Coordinates of C-alpha atoms and ligand atoms in Angstrom, one line a residue:
X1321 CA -57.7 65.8 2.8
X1322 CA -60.3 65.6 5.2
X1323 CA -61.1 65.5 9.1
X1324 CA -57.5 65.8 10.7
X1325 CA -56.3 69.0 8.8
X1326 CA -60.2 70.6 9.5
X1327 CA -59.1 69.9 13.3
X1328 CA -55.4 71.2 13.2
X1329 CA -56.8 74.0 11.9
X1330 CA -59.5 74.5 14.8
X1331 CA -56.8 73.6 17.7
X1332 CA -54.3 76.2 15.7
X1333 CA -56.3 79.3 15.8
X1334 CA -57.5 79.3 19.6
X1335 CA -53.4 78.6 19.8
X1336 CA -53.1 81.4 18.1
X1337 CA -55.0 83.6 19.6
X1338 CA -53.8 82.4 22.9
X1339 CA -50.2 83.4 22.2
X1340 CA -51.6 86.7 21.0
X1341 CA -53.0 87.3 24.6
X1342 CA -50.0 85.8 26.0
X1343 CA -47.5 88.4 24.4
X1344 CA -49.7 91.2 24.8
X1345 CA -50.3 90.5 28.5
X1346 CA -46.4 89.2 29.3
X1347 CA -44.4 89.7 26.4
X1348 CA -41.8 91.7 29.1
X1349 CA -41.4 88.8 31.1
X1350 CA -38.2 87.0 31.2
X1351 CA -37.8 83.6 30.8
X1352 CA -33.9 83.6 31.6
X1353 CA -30.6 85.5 31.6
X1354 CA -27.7 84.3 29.0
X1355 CA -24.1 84.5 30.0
X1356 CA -21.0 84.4 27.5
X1357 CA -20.2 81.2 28.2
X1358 CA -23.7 79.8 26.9
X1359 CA -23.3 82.2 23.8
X1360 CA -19.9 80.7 23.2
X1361 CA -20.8 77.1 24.4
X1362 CA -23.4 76.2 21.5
X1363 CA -26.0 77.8 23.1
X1364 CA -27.3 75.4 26.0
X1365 CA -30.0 76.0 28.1
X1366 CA -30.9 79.2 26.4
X1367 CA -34.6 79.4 25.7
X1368 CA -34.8 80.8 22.8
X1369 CA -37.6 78.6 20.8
X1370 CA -41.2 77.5 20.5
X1371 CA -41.7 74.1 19.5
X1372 CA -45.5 72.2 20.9
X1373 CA -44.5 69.1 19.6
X1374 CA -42.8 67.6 22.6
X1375 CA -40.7 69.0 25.7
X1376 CA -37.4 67.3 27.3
X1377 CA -36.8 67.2 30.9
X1378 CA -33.5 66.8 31.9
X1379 CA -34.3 64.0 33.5
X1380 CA -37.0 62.7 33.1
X1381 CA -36.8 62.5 29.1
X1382 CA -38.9 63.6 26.4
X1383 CA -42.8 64.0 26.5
X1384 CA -44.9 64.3 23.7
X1385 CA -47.8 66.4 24.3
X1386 CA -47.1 65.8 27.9
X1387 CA -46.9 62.1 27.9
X1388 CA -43.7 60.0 28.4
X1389 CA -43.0 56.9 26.1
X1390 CA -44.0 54.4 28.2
X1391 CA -47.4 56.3 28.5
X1392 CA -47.3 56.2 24.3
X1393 CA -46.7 52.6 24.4
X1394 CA -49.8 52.4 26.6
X1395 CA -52.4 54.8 25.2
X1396 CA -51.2 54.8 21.4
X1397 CA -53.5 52.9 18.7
X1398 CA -51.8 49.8 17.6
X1399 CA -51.6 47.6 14.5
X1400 CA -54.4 44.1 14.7
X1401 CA -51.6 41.7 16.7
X1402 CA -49.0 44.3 17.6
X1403 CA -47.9 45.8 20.8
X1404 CA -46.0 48.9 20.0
X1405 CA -47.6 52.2 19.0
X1406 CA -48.2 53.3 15.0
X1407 CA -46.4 56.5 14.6
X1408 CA -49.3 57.9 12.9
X1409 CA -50.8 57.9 15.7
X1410 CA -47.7 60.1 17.5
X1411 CA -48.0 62.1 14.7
X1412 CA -51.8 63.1 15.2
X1413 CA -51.1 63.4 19.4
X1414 CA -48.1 66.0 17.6
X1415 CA -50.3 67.9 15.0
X1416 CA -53.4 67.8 17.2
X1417 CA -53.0 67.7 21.2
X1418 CA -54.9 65.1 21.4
X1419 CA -54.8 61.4 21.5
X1420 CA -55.8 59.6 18.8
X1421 CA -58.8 57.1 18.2
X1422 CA -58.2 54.0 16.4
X1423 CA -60.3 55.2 13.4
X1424 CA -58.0 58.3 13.4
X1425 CA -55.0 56.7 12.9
X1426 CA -56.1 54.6 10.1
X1427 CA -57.3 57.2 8.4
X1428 CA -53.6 59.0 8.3
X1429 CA -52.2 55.4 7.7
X1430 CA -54.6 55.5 4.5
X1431 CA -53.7 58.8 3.6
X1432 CA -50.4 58.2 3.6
X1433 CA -50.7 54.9 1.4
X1434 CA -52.3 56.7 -1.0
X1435 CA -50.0 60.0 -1.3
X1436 CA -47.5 57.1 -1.3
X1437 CA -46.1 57.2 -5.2
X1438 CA -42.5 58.9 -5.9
X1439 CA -42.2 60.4 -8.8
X1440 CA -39.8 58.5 -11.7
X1441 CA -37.2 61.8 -11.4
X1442 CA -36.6 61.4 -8.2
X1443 CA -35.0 57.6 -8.7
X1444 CA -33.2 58.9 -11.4
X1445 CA -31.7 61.4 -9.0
X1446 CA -30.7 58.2 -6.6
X1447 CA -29.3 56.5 -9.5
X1448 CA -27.1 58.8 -10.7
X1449 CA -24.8 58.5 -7.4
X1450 CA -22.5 56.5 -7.1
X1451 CA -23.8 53.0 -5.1
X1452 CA -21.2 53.7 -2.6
X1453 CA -22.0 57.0 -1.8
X1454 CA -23.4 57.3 2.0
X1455 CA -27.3 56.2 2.0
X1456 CA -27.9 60.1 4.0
X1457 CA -26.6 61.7 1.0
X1458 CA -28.9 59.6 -1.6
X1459 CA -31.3 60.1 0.9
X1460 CA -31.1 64.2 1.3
X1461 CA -30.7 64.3 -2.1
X1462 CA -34.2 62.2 -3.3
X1463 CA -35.7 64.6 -0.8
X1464 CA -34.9 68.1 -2.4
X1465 CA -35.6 65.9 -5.8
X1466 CA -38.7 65.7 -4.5
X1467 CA -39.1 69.0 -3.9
X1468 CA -40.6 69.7 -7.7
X1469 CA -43.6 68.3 -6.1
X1470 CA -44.4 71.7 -3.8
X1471 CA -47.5 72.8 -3.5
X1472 CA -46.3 75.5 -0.8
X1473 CA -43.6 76.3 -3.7
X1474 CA -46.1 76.7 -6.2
X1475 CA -48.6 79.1 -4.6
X1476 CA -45.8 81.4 -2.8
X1477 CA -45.2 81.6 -6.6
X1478 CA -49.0 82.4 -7.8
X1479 CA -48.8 85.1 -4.8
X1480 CA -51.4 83.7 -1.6
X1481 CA -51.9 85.4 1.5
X1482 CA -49.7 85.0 4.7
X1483 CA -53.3 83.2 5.7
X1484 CA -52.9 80.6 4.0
X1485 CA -49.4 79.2 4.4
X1486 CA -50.1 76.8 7.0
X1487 CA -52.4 75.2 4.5
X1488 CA -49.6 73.9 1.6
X1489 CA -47.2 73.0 4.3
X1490 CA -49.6 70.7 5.9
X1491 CA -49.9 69.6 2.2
X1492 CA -46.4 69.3 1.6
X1493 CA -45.6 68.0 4.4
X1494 CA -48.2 64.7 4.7
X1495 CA -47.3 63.9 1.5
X1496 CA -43.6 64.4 1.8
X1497 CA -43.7 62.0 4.9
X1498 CA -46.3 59.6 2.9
X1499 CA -42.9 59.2 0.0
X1500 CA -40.1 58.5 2.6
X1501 CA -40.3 54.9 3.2
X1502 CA -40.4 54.1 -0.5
X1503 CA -37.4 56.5 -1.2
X1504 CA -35.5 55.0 1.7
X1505 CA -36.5 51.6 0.8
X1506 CA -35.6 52.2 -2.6
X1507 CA -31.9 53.2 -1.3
X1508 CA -31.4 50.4 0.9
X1509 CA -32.4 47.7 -2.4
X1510 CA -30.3 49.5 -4.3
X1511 CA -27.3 50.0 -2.3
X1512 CA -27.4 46.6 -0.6
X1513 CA -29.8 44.1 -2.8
X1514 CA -28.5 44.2 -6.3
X1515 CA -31.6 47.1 -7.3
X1516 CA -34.0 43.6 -6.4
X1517 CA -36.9 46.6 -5.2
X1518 CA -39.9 45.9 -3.7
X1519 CA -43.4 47.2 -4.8
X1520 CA -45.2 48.9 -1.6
X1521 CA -48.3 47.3 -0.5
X1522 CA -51.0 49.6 0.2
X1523 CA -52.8 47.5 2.8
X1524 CA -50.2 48.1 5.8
X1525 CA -49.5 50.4 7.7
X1526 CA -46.8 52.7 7.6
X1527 CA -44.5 51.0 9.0
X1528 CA -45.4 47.4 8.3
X1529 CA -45.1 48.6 4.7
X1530 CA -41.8 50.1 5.4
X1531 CA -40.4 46.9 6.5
X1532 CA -42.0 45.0 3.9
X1533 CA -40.2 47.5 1.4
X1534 CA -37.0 47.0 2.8
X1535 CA -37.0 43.1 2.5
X1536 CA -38.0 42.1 5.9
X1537 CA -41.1 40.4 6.5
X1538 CA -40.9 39.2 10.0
X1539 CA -43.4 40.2 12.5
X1540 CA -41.4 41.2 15.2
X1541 CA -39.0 43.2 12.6
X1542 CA -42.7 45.3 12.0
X1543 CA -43.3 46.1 15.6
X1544 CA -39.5 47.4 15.8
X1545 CA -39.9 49.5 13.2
X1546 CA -43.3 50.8 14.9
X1547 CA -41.3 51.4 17.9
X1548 CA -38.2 52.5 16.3
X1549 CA -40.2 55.2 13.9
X1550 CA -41.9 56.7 17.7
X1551 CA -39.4 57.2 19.6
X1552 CA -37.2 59.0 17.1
X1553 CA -39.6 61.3 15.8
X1554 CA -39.3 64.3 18.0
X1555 CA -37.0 65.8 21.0
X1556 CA -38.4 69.1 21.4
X1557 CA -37.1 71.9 19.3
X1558 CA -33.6 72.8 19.8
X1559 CA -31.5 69.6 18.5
X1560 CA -29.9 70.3 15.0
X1561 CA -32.3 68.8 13.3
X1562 CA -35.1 69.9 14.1
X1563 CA -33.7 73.1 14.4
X1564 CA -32.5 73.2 10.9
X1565 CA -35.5 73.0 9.8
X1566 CA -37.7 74.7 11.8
X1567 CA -35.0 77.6 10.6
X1568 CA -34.9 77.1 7.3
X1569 CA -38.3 76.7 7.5
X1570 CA -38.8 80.5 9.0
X1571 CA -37.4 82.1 5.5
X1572 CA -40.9 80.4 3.9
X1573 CA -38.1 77.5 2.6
X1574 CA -41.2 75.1 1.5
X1575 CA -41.3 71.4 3.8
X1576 CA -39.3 69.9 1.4
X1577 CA -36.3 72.3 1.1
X1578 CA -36.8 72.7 5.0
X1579 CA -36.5 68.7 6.0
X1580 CA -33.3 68.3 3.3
X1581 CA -32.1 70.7 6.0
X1582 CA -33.2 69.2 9.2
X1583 CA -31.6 65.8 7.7
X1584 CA -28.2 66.8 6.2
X1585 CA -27.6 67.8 10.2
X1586 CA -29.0 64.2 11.2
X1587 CA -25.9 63.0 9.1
X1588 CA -23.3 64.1 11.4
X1589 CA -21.9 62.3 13.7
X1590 CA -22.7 63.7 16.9
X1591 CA -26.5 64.0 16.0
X1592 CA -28.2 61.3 14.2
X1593 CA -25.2 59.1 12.5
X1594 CA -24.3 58.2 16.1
X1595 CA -26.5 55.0 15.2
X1596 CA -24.2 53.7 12.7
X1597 CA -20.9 54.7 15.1
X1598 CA -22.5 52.6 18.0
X1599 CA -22.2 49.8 16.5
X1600 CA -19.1 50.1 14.4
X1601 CA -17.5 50.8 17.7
X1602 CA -19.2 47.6 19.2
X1603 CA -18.2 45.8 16.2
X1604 CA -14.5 46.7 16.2
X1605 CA -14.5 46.0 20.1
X1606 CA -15.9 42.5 19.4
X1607 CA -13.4 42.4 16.5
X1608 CA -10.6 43.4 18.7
X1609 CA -11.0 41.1 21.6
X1610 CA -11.6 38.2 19.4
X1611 CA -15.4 37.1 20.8
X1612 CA -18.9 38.6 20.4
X1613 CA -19.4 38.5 23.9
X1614 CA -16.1 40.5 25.9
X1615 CA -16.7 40.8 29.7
X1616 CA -17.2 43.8 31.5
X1617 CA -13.5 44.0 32.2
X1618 CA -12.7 44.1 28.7
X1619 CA -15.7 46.8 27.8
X1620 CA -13.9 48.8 30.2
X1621 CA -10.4 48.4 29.2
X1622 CA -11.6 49.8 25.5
X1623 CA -13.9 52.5 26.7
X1624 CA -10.8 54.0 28.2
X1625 CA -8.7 53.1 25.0
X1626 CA -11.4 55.1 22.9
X1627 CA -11.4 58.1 25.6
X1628 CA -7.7 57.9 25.4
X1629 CA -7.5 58.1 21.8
X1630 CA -9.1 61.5 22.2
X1631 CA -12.4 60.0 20.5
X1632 CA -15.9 60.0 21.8
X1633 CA -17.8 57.1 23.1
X1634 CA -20.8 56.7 20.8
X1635 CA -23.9 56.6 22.2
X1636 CA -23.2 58.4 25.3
X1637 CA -24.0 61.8 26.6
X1638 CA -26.4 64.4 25.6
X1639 CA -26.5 68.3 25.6
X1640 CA -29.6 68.5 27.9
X1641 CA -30.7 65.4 29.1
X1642 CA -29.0 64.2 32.4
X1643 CA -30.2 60.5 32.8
X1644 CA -30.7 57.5 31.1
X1645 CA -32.7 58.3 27.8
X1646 CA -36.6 56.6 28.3
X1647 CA -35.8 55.7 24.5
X1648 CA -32.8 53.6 25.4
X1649 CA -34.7 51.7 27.7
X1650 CA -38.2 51.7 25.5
X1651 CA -35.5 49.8 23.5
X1652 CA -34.0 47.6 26.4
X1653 CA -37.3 46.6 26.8
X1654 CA -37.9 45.5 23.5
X1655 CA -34.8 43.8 24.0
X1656 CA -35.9 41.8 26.9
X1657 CA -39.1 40.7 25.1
X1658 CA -38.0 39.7 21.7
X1659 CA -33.7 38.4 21.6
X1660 CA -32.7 38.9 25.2
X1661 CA -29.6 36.4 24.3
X1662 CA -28.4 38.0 21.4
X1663 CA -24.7 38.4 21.5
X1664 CA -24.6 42.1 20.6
X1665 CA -27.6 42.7 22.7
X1666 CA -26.1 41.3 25.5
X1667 CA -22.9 44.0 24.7
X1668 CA -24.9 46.6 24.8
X1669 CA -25.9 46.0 28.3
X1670 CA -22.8 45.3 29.4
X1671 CA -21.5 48.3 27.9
X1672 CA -24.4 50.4 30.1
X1673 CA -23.2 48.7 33.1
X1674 CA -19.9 49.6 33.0
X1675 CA -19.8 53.1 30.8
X1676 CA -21.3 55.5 32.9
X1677 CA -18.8 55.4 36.0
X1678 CA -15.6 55.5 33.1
X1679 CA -17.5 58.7 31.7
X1680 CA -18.3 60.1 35.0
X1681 CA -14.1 59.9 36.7
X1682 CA -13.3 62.2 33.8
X1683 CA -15.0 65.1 35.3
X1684 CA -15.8 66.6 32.1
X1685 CA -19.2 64.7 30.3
X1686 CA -21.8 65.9 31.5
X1687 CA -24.0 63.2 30.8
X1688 CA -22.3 59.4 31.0
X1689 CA -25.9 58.1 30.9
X1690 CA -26.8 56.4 27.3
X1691 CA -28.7 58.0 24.8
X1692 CA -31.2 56.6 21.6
X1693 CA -28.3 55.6 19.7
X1694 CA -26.9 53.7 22.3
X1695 CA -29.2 50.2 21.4
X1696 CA -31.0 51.2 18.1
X1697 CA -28.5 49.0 16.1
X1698 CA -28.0 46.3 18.2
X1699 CA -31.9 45.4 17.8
X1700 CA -31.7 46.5 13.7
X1701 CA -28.5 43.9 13.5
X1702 CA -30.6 40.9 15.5
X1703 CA -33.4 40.9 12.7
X1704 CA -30.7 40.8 10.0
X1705 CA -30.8 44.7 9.3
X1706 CA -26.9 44.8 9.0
X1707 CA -25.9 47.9 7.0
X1708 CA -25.4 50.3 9.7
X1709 CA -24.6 53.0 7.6
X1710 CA -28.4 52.6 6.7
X1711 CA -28.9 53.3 10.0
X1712 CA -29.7 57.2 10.6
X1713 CA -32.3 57.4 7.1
X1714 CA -34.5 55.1 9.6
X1715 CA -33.8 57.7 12.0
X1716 CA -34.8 60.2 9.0
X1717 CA -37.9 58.4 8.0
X1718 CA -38.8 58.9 11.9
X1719 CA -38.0 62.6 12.6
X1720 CA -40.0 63.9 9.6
X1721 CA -43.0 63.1 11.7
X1722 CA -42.0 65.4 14.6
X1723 CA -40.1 68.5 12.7
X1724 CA -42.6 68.5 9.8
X1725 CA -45.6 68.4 12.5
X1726 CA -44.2 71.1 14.3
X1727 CA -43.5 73.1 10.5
X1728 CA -46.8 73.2 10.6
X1729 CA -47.4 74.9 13.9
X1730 CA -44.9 77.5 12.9
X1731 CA -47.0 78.3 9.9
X1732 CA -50.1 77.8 11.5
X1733 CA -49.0 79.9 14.2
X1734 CA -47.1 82.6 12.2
X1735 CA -44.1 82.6 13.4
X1736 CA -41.7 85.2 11.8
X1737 CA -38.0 84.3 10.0
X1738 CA -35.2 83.4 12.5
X1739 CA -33.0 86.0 13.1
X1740 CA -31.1 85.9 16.2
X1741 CA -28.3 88.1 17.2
X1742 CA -24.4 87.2 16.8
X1743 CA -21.6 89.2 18.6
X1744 CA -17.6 89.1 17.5
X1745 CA -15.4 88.2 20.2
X1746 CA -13.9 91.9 20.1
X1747 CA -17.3 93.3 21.1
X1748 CA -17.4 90.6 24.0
X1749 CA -14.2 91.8 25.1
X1750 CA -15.6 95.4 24.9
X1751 CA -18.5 94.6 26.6
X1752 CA -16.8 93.0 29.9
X1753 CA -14.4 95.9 29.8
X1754 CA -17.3 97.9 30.0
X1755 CA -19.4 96.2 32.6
X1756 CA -16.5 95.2 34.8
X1757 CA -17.0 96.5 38.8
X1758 CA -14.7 99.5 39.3
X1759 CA -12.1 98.4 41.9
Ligands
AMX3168 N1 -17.5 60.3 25.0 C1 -16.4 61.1 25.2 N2 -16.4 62.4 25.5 C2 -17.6 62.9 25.6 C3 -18.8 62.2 25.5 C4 -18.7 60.9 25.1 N3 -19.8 60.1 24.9 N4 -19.8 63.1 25.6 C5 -19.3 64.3 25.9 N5 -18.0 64.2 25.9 C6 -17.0 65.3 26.0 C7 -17.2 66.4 25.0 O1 -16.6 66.0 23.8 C8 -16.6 67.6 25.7 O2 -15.2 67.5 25.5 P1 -14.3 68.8 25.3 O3 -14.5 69.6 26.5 O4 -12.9 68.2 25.3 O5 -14.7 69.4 24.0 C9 -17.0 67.4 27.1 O6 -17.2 65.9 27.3 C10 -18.2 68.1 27.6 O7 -19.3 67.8 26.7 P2 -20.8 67.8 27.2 O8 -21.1 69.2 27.7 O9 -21.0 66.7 28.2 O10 -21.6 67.4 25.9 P3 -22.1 68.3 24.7 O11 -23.4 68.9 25.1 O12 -21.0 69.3 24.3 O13 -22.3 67.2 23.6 C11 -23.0 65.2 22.6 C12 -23.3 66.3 23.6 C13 -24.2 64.3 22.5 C14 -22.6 65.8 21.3 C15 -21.8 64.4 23.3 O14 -22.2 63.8 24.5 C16 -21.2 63.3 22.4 O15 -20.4 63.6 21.5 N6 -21.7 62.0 22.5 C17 -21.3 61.0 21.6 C18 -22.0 61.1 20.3 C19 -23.5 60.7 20.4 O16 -23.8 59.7 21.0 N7 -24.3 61.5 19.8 C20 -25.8 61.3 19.8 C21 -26.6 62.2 20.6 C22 -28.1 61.9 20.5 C23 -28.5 62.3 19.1 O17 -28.6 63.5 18.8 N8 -28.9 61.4 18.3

């Protein structure tokens, strides 16, 4: 497999060792207190993981390896004519620390070409669902199909030392993330383009050859989907999907079992499918009001209909950030380049003009900034990408990179099954009872 997993390895042992010293020097220390509420509350703000991939800020937003996403857009190899940064080179700043030379990132892009081929079962498994089922079920279905493939599977099975786990989920991994754009591709042909599919071509990049894949041959549709398969790909440890997998991942679950888990939690619609509910909403406001482009007035007038309606706003909020997501605007920025006139666009932004202050008099949303979901189909629908509920396996194709990067730290690093512990609400009550200040 060559160079990259050589240095992975390298970088993960003085990690490792680190970590040993860490514990052994500070393993008392606290790193926080946790109050019932938080325990009853879904868990927020309890630090409770490791995950080296990336690290939110409140608000600032996400860095990877301690740079932002404009400082990816700046310092990230790039495809001969493009702009935007190739994901395999996020993925190498993820598994490595460091940033990535041009030479590196081809040789992942090459890598990947050639781990490329799905195996024939694995469309027979797409096939047999019905064409109207979801695109995330086909699509979390192909990938525990896939899941034959192994090679973690297989020597766990043959019996191989704790040692050497790290090594056949970096395996499994680059090539499990080297078959998603063909299975995805192959979902969107068959679900929306008759079965007409497209034959990858080996010379692209990853994502250039995603888009070919898909049908969509326009350069600026390429450097979307470079930008659009970055910014998705990681959001430090504790969202559902990566923490579904990063769990299921901890029982020795192989990379394949472990990312069906991560993405059938990407499928709900508070996490991932908040994509395709963006722009349904948008759709059924523009629907609603009669025009493509409704006036702030009328934004407003429906964003308190849909809070009224005792429904969420899509695309707004988050559980930890507390600002305007740097994806959203890596996105509005695209935006301004490429089709600043487009009618749905042009909704978006009105939508962030007015949204936040509607959000913000109810008192209760923590967050009434935007979030990633909040423009991802607005661009996806300008290039002709219609099918929203396509929407979130792009987002799937994406997060592999970050939650199977960071799979292989946790093997790497030996990190022990999850196993944290869960109280019944007649214990709480004890408990209080208990601790309560005598009068
Ligand atoms: N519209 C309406 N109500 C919202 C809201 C929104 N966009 N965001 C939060 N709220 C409500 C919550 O439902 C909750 O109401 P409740 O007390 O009646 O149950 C209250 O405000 C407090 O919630 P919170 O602490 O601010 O948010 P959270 O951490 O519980 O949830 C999130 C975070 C993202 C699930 C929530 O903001 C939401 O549902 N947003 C809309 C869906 C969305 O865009 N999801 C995508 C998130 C990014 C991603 O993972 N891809």
């Amino acid at each position: 497999m060559g160079y990259v997993k050589d240095r992975f390895k390298e970088i993960a042992d003085i990690q490792s060792q680190e970590i040993k010293n860490l514990i052994a020097q500070h393993g008392e220390t606290k790193v926080g207190d946790v109050t019932l509420a938080q325990v009853y509350q879904g868990m927020r703000g309890i630090t409770g993981l490791v995950t080296e991939t990336s690290l939110l800020d409140s608000n600032e937003g996400i860095r990877f390896r301690g740079f932002s996403i404009p400082e990816l857009r700046d310092r990230l190899p790039k495809a001969e004519g493009g702009n935007e940064p190739l994901p395999e080179g996020l993925f190498y700043l993820m598994l490595t620390g460091q940033v990535p030379t041009q030479e590196d990132v081809e040789h992942i892009s090459a890598t990947w070409a050639r781990r490329s081929h799905v195996p024939n079962h694995v469309f027979d498994v797409i096939e047999s669902f019905p064409v109207s089922s979801h695109p995330m079920t086909q699509f979390c279905a192909a990938i525990l199909a896939l899941q034959t493939e192994s090679k973690f599977a297989k020597a766990y099975e043959e019996g191989i030392s704790k040692k050497q786990y790290w090594d056949f989920v970096y395996e499994d991994s680059m090539t499990l993330i080297a078959r998603l754009p063909r299975i995805a591709a192959y979902i969107y042909r068959r679900k929306y383009k008759n079965g007409e599919h497209i034959q990858p071509d080996g010379m692209l990049d990853w994502s250039a050859n995603f888009a070919h894949m898909l049908g969509f041959n326009d350069d600026g549709f390429k450097e979307l989907m470079r930008l659009y398969l970055t910014i998705h790909a990681d959001h430090e440890g504790g969202n559902v999907s990566a923490h579904a997998t990063h769990l299921v991942g901890s029982a020795l679950s192989d990379p394949y079992l472990s990312f069906t888990a991560g993405m059938t939690g990407l499928a709900g619609p508070l996490h991932g499918l908040a994509n395709q509910e963006v722009i349904r909403w948008i759709e059924e406001l523009q629907k609603e009001l009669g025009t493509d482009r409704p006036t702030k007035e009328q934004i407003a007038q429906y964003i308190k209909d849909t809070l009224a309606a005792g429904k969420v706003v899509p695309g707004y909020g988050h559980a930890v950030l507390r600002k305007t997501d740097p994806r959203f605007t890596a996105q509005m920025e695209f935006a301004k380049k490429h089709c600043p006139d487009d009618a749905t666009v042009q909704t978006v932004w009105n939508v962030y003009e007015v949204a936040p202050a509607i959000l913000e008099s109810t008192g209760k949303i923590k967050n009434p900034w935007p979030n990633v979901d909040a423009h991802s189909g607005s661009l996806l629908k300008h290039y002709g990408l219609v099918e929203e509920d396509f929407y979130t396996v792009l987002f799937g194709v994406s997060r592999a990179l970050g939650v199977l990067a960071s799979l292989c730290w946790d093997r790497a690093l030996g990190f022990p099954i999850e196993r944290p512990k869960s109280i019944t609400t007649e214990w709480a009550k004890q408990f209080v009872a208990k601790n309560e200040p005598v009068a």
